XYZ file of C-alpha atoms in Angstrom:
503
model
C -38.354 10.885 8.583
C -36.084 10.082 11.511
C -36.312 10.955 14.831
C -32.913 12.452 15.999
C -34.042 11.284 19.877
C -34.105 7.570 18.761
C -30.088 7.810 17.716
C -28.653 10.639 20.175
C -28.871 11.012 23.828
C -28.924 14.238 25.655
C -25.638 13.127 27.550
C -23.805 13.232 23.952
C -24.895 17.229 22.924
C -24.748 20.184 24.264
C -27.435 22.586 23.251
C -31.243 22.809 23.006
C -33.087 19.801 24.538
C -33.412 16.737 22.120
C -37.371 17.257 21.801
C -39.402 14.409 19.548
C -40.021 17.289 16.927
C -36.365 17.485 15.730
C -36.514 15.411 12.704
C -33.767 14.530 9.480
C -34.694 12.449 6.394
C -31.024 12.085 6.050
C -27.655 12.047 7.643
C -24.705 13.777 5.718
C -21.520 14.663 6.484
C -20.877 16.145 2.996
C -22.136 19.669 2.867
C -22.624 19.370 -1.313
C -24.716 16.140 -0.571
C -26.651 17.776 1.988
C -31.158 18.030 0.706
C -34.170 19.632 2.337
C -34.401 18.321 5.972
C -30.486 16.312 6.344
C -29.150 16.326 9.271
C -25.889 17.495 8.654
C -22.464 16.950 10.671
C -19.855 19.340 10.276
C -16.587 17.845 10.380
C -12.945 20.133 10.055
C -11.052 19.202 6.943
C -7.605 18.274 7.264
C -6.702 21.203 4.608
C -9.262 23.579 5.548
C -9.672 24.956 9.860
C -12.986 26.555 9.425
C -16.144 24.433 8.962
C -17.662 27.775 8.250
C -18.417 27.562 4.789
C -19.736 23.719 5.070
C -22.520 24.732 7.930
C -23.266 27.657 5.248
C -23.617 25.546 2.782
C -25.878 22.683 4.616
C -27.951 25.680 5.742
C -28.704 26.858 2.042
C -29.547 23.233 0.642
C -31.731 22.929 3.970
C -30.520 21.154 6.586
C -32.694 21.332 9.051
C -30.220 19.961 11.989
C -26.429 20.692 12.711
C -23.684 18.885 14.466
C -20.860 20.536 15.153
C -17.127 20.053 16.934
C -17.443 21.503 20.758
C -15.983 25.111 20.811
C -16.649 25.953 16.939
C -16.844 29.826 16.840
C -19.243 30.915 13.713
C -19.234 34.122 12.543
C -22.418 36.507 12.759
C -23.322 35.710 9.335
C -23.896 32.563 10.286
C -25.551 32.423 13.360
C -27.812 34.475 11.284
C -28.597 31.983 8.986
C -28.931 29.319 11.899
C -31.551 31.501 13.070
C -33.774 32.592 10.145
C -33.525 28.872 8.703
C -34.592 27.958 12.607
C -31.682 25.172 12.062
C -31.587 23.515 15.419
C -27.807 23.203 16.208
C -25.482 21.049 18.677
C -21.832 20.367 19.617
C -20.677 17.048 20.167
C -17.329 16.209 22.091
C -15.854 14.780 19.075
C -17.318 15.035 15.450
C -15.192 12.047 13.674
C -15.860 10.078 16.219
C -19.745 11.193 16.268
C -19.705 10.170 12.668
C -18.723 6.791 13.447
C -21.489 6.389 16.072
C -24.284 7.765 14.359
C -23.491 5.898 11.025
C -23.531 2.566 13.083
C -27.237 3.847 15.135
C -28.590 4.044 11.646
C -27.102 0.595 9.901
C -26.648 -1.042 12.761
C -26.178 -4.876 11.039
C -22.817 -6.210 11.066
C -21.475 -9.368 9.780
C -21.022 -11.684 13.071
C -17.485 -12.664 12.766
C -14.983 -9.374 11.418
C -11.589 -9.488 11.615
C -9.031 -6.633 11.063
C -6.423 -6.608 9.589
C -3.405 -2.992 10.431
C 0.410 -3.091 9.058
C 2.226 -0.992 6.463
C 2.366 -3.875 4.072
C 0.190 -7.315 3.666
C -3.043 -5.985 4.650
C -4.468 -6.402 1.261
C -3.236 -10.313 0.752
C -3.577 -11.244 4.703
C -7.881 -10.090 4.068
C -8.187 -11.654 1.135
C -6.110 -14.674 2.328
C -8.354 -14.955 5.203
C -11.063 -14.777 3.166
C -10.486 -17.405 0.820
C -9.663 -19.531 3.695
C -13.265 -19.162 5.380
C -14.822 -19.892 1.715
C -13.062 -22.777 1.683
C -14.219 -23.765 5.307
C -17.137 -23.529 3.724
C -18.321 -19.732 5.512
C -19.814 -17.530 3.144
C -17.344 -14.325 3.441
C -16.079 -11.263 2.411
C -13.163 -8.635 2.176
C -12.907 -5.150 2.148
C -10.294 -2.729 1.741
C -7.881 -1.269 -0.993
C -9.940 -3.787 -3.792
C -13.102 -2.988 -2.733
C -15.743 -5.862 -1.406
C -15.121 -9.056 -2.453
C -16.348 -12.801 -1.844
C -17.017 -15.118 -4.285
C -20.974 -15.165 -3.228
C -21.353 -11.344 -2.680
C -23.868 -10.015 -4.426
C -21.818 -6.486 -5.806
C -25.182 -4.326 -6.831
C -25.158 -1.640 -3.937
C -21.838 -2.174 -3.099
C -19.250 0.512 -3.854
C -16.047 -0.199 -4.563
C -13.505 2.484 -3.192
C -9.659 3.138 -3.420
C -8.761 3.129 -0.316
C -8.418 0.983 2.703
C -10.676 1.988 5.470
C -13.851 3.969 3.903
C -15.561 6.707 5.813
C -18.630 5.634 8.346
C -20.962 6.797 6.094
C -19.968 4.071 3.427
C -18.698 1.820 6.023
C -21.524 0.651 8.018
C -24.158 0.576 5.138
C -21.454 -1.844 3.986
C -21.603 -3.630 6.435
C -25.263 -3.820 6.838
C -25.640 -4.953 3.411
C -22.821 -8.150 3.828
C -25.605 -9.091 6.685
C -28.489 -8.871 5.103
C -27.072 -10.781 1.853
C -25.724 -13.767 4.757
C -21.692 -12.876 4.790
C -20.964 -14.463 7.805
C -17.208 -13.502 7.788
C -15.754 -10.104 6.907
C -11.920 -9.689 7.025
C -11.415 -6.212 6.861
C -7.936 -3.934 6.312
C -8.176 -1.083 8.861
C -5.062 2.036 7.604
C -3.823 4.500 10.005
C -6.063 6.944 8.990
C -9.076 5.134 9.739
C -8.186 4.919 12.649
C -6.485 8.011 13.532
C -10.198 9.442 12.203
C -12.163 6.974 14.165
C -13.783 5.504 10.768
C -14.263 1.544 11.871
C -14.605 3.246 15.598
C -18.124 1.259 16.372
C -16.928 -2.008 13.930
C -17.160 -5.405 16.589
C -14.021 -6.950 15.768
C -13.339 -10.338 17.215
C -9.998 -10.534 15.777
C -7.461 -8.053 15.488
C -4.065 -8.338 13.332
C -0.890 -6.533 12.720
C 1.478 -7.406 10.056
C 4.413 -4.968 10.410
C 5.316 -1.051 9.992
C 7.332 0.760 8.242
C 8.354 4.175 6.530
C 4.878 5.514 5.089
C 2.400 8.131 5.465
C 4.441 10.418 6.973
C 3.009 13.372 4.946
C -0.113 12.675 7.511
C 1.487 11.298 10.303
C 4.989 13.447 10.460
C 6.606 11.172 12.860
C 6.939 7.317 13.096
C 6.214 7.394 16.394
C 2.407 9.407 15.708
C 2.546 6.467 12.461
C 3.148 3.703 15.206
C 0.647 4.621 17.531
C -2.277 5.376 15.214
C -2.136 1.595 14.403
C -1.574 0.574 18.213
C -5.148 2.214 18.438
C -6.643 -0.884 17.002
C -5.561 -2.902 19.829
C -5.565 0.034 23.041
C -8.894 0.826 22.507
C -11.182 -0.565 19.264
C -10.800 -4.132 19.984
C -12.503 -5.330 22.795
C -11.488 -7.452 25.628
C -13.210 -10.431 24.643
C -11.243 -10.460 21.115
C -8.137 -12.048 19.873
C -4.750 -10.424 18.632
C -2.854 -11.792 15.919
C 0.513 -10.200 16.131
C 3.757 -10.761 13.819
C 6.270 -10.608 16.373
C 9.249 -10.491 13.929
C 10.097 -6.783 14.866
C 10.377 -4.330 17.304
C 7.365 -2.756 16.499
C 5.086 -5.946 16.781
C 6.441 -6.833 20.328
C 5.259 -3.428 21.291
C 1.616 -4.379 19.936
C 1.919 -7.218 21.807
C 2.917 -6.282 25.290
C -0.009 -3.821 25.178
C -2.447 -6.824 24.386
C -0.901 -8.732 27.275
C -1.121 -5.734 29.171
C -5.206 -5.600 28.300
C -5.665 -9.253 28.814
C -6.284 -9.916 25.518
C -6.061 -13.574 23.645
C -2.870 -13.690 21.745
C -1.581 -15.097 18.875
C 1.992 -14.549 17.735
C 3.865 -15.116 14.623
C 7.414 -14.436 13.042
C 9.519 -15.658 15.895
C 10.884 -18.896 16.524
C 9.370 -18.798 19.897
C 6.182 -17.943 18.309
C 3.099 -19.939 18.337
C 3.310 -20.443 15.059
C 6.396 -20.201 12.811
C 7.895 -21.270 9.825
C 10.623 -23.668 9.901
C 11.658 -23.856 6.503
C 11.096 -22.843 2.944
C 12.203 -23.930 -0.014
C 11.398 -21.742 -3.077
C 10.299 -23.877 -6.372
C 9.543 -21.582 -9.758
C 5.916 -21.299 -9.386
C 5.753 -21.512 -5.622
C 7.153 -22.473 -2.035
C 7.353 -25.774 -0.142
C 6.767 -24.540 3.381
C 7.581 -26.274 6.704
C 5.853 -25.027 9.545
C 5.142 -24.937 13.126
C 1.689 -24.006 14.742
C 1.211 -24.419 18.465
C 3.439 -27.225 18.824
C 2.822 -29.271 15.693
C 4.842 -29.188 12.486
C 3.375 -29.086 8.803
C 4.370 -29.406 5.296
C 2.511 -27.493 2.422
C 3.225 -26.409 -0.956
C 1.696 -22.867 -1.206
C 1.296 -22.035 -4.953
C 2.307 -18.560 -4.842
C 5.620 -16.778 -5.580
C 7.271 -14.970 -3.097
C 8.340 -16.069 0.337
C 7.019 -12.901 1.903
C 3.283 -14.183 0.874
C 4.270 -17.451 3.361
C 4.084 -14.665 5.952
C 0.616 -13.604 4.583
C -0.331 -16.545 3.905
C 0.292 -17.457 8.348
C -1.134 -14.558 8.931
C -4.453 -15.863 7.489
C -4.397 -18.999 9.008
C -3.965 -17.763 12.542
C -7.062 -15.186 12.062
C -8.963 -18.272 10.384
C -7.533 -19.906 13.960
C -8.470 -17.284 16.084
C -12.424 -17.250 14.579
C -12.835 -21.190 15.282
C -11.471 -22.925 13.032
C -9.957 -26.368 12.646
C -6.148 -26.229 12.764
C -5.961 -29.578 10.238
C -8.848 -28.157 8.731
C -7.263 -25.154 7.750
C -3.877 -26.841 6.548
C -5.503 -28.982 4.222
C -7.306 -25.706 2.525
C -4.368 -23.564 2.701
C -2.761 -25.334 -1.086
C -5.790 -24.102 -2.601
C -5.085 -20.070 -2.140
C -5.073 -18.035 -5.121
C -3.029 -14.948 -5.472
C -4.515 -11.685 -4.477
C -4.936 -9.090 -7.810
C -1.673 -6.392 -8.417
C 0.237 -8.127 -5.260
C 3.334 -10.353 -6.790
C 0.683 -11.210 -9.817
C 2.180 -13.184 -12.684
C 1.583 -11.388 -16.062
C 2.950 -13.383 -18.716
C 6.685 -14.821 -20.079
C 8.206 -13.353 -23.208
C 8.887 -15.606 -25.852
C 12.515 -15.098 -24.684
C 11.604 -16.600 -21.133
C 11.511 -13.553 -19.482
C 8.831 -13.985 -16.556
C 6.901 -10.555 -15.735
C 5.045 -9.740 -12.267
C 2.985 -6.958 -11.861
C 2.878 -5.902 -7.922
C 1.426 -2.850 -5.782
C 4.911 -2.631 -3.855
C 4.702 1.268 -3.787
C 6.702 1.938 -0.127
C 10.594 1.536 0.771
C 10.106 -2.078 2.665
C 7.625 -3.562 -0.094
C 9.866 -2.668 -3.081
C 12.740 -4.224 -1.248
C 10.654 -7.355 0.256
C 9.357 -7.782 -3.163
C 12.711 -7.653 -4.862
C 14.336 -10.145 -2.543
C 11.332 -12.571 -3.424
C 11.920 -12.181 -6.429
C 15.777 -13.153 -6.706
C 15.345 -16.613 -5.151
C 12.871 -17.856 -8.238
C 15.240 -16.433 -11.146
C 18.911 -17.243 -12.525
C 19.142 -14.084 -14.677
C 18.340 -10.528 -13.986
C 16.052 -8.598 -12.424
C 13.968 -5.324 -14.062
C 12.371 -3.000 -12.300
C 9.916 -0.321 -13.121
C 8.602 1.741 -10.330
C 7.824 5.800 -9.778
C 6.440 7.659 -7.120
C 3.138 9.198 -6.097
C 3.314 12.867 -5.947
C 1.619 15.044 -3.224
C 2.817 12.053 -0.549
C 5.630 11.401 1.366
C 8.446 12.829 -0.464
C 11.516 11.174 1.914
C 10.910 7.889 0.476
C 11.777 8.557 -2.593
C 15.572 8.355 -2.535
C 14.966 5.230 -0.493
C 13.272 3.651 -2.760
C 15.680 4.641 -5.385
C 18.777 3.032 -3.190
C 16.410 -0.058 -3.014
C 15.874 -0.757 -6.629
C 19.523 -0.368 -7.336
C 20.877 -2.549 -4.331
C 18.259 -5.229 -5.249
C 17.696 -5.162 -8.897
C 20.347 -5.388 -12.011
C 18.236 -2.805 -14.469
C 15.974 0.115 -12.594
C 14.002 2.122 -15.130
C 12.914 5.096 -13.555
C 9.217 6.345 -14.133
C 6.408 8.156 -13.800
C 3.930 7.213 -11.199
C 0.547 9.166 -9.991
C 2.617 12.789 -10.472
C -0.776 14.099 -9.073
C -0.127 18.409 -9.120
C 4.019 17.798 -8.837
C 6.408 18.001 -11.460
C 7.037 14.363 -12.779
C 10.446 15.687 -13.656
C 11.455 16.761 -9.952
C 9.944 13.246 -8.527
C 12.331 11.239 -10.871
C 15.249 13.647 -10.101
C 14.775 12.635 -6.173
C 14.626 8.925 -6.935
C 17.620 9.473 -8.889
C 19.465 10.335 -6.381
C 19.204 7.104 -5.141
C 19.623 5.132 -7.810
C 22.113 7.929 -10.501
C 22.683 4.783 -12.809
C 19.134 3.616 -13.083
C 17.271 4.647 -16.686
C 14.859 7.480 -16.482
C 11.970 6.596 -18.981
C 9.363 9.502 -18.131
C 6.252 7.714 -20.409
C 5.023 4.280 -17.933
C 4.324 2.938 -21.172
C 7.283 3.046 -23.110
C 9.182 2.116 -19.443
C 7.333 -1.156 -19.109
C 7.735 -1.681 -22.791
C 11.695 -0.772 -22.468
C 11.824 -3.598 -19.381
C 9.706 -6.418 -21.188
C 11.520 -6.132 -24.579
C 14.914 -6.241 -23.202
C 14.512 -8.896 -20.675
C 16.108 -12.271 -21.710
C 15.448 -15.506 -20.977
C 15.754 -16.826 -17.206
C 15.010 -12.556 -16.209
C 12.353 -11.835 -13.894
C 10.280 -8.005 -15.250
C 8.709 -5.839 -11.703
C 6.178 -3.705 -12.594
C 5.688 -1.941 -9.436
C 3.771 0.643 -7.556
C 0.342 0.506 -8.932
C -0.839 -3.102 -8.988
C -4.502 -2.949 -9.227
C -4.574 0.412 -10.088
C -6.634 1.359 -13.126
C -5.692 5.036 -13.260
C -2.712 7.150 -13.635
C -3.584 10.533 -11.830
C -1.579 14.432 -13.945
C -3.000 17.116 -12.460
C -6.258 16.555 -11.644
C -7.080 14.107 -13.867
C -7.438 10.505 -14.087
C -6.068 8.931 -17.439
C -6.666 5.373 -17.762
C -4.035 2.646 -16.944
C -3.323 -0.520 -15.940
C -0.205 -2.080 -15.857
C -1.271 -5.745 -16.160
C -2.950 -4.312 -19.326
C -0.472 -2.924 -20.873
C 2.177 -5.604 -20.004
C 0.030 -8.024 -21.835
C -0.428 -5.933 -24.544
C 3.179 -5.516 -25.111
C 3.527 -8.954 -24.229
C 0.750 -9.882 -27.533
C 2.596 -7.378 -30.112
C 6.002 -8.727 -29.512
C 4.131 -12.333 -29.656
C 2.729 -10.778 -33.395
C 6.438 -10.063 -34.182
C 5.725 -5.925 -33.823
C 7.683 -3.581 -31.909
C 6.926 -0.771 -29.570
């Protein structure tokens, strides 16, 4: 049993006084996960104004303490309950960001260097960039985000891998705890919007913080850029403190905005993607399984050959070694490490080649500036055509879907039109909007048949795009989950057509 007077102060309730006898074997912020004597925090869904039923709930399966948002009204019915149960009950000022505080009281062991890592795209290669980097260096490290935890000496048992970036506290800082207590020295860490516009990595101690861009996404959640823009600029007002470094890509309007407000707050900065940067690259020159890369880093220029296709992963790629940088690195320590990066699984990853020399790439582009930065990659490693397979999620941002239809056709020779994480929509009346950006582009409802349709018809010198789902190993209709994996099936295609059979 816990005491709740050894992880709350009086100062951050309102209610009865915080006596020695209050007492939870548990902290929950799940009603259905909620036993005998959990202390149980009652936080609004984003669907769903009352927390009503949740307190009624946490009352039946016994909680025995309840934290709730300041100014909750409860109905009679449940003020009755409070008091029969004799549930002792509080408000706090804010009950996200309560989460984030209490979850860090209980695990408070953290990693001693962690880095994170905001942006629309890249957030997935930059971590696990930066994390191959420190392994190198010879750190023992980890990443976390979209892929789960990873690092090549992480034990995984008690780990939970999730599918999105930023988990909630209550997965987060045991996490985090557990890195520690295994010896991760160095976590790189993505951090979305909506961890931070729910205060999820509120109580993290970052030491570094980066941005890699922004673009059109999540405006289902967000509804204007501008709300999009300044959830991320969170990271860098108010979560990072003083005594940490920015790493800022500079290449747009959006990341000289990050970076006056770290100027603004004092903080160390790092900038990239500008001539004038500190660092920058100078030239590239794109080879078929890679790019030879001149660059510049605080004055001093540097010639690599990054195994990795793409020119948009030499910006990742920078991105890493500033952060490596910015934690104490070695700059010529770091350049000699930086030719042994791997690619990062479902971003730009090389499949296979068709035994007519078609080359395929399966990638987790699923957003109107990925598809197209992805594309453009693409064209300056082939001399034939480019395929491209891509749908869109359903029950998410619907305006990006003619976008990402004009994309594919202004950027690719043959678009095949497909089904993509429907979710509750109509498949149908997703294609149909996509169509309207791209009206000569194939429409191919099965994923299957469409990557099959891409692969067989490529010819030699053509370059196959799988995109949207990368490392995904689901495909979500209705309320299901069916297995599927592009990679998978790509290479499974890829083996009959080796065997001489067809579809």
């Amino acid at each position: 049993m816990k005491r709740l007077v050894d992880f709350l102060t009086q100062e951050e309730v309102r209610g009865e006084s915080l006596s020695e006898s209050l007492l939870f074997k548990a902290f929950c912020v799940d009603s259905r996960q909620v036993q005998e004597g959990s202390l149980f925090l009652a936080i609004p869904s984003l669907s769903i104004n009352s927390v009503e039923p949740y307190i009624l709930e946490a009352i039946q399966r016994g909680a025995s303490i309840i934290l709730m948002q300041q100014g909750t009204s409860l109905s009679s019915r449940v003020l009755e309950a409070i008091a029969t149960q004799k549930v002792a009950i509080f408000e706090v000022q804010n009950s996200r960001l309560m989460a984030s505080l209490l979850a860090n009281r209980l695990f408070p062991a953290q990693p001693n260097v962690i880095t994170a890592i905001t942006g629309t795209n890249g957030k997935t290669s930059v971590a696990s960039f930066t994390r191959q980097l420190w392994e190198l260096l010879g750190f023992k490290s980890a990443s976390l985000g979209t892929l789960g935890v990873q690092g090549a000496h992480v034990e995984k048992s008690g780990l939970i891998d999730f599918s999105y970036s930023t988990p909630d506290p209550l997965i987060l800082y045991p996490i985090l705890e557990n890195l520690q207590l295994q010896g991760v020295e160095h976590l790189a860490m993505e951090v979305s919007s909506h961890g931070l516009d729910m205060y999820r990595a509120e109580h993290v101690q970052f030491k570094v913080a980066a941005f890699t861009n922004l673009s059109h996404e999540h405006l289902d959640y967000h509804e204007t850029m501008e709300a999009y823009f300044q959830a991320k600029a969170r990271l860098f007002k108010e979560v990072l403190s003083l005594q940490g470094t920015a790493v800022v890509n500079v290449g747009t309007n959006f990341g000289q905005e990050i970076a006056k407000i770290c100027m603004q707050r004092g903080l160390n900065l790092v900038t990239l993607g500008h001539e004038n940067s500190d660092i920058c690259v100078q030239k590239i020159v794109t080879e078929l399984h890679g790019n030879q890369v001149s660059f510049k880093a605080f004055g001093k220029t540097y010639n690599i050959f990054l195994p990795l296709v793409g020119q948009f992963q030499v910006e990742n790629v920078l991105m890493a070694f500033a952060i490596a940088m910015s934690t104490g690195a070695h700059c010529e320590e770091v350049v000699k490490v930086l030719e042994s990066l791997q690619g990062v699984k479902g971003r730009m990853e090389f499949v296979g080649e068709t035994k007519a020399g078609a080359s395929i790439f399966v990638d987790y582009a699923h957003k109107p500036l990925a598809l197209e930065t992805v594309l453009k990659s693409l064209r300056a490693h082939t001399h034939g055509q480019i395929f491209v397979v891509f749908g869109c999620g359903g029950e998410r941002d619907q305006a990006k879907r003619m976008m990402m239809g004009k994309i594919a056709a202004n950027h690719a020779e043959c678009v095949i039109v497909t089904d993509d994480n429907p979710r509750s929509e109509d498949p149908q009346a997703i294609r149909r909007q996509i169509l309207e950006g791209a009206p000569s582009a194939y429409e191919i409802a099965s994923r299957e048949e469409a990557i099959a349709y891409a692969i067989q018809t490529a010819k030699a010198g053509d370059i196959c795009l799988i995109a949207g789902k990368g490392h995904e190993q689901g495909q979500i209709m209705g309320s299901v989950t069916y297995p599927f994996c592009d990679r998978s099936v790509a290479q499974d295609i890829l083996a009959r057509m080796e065997r001489g059979g067809g579809r």
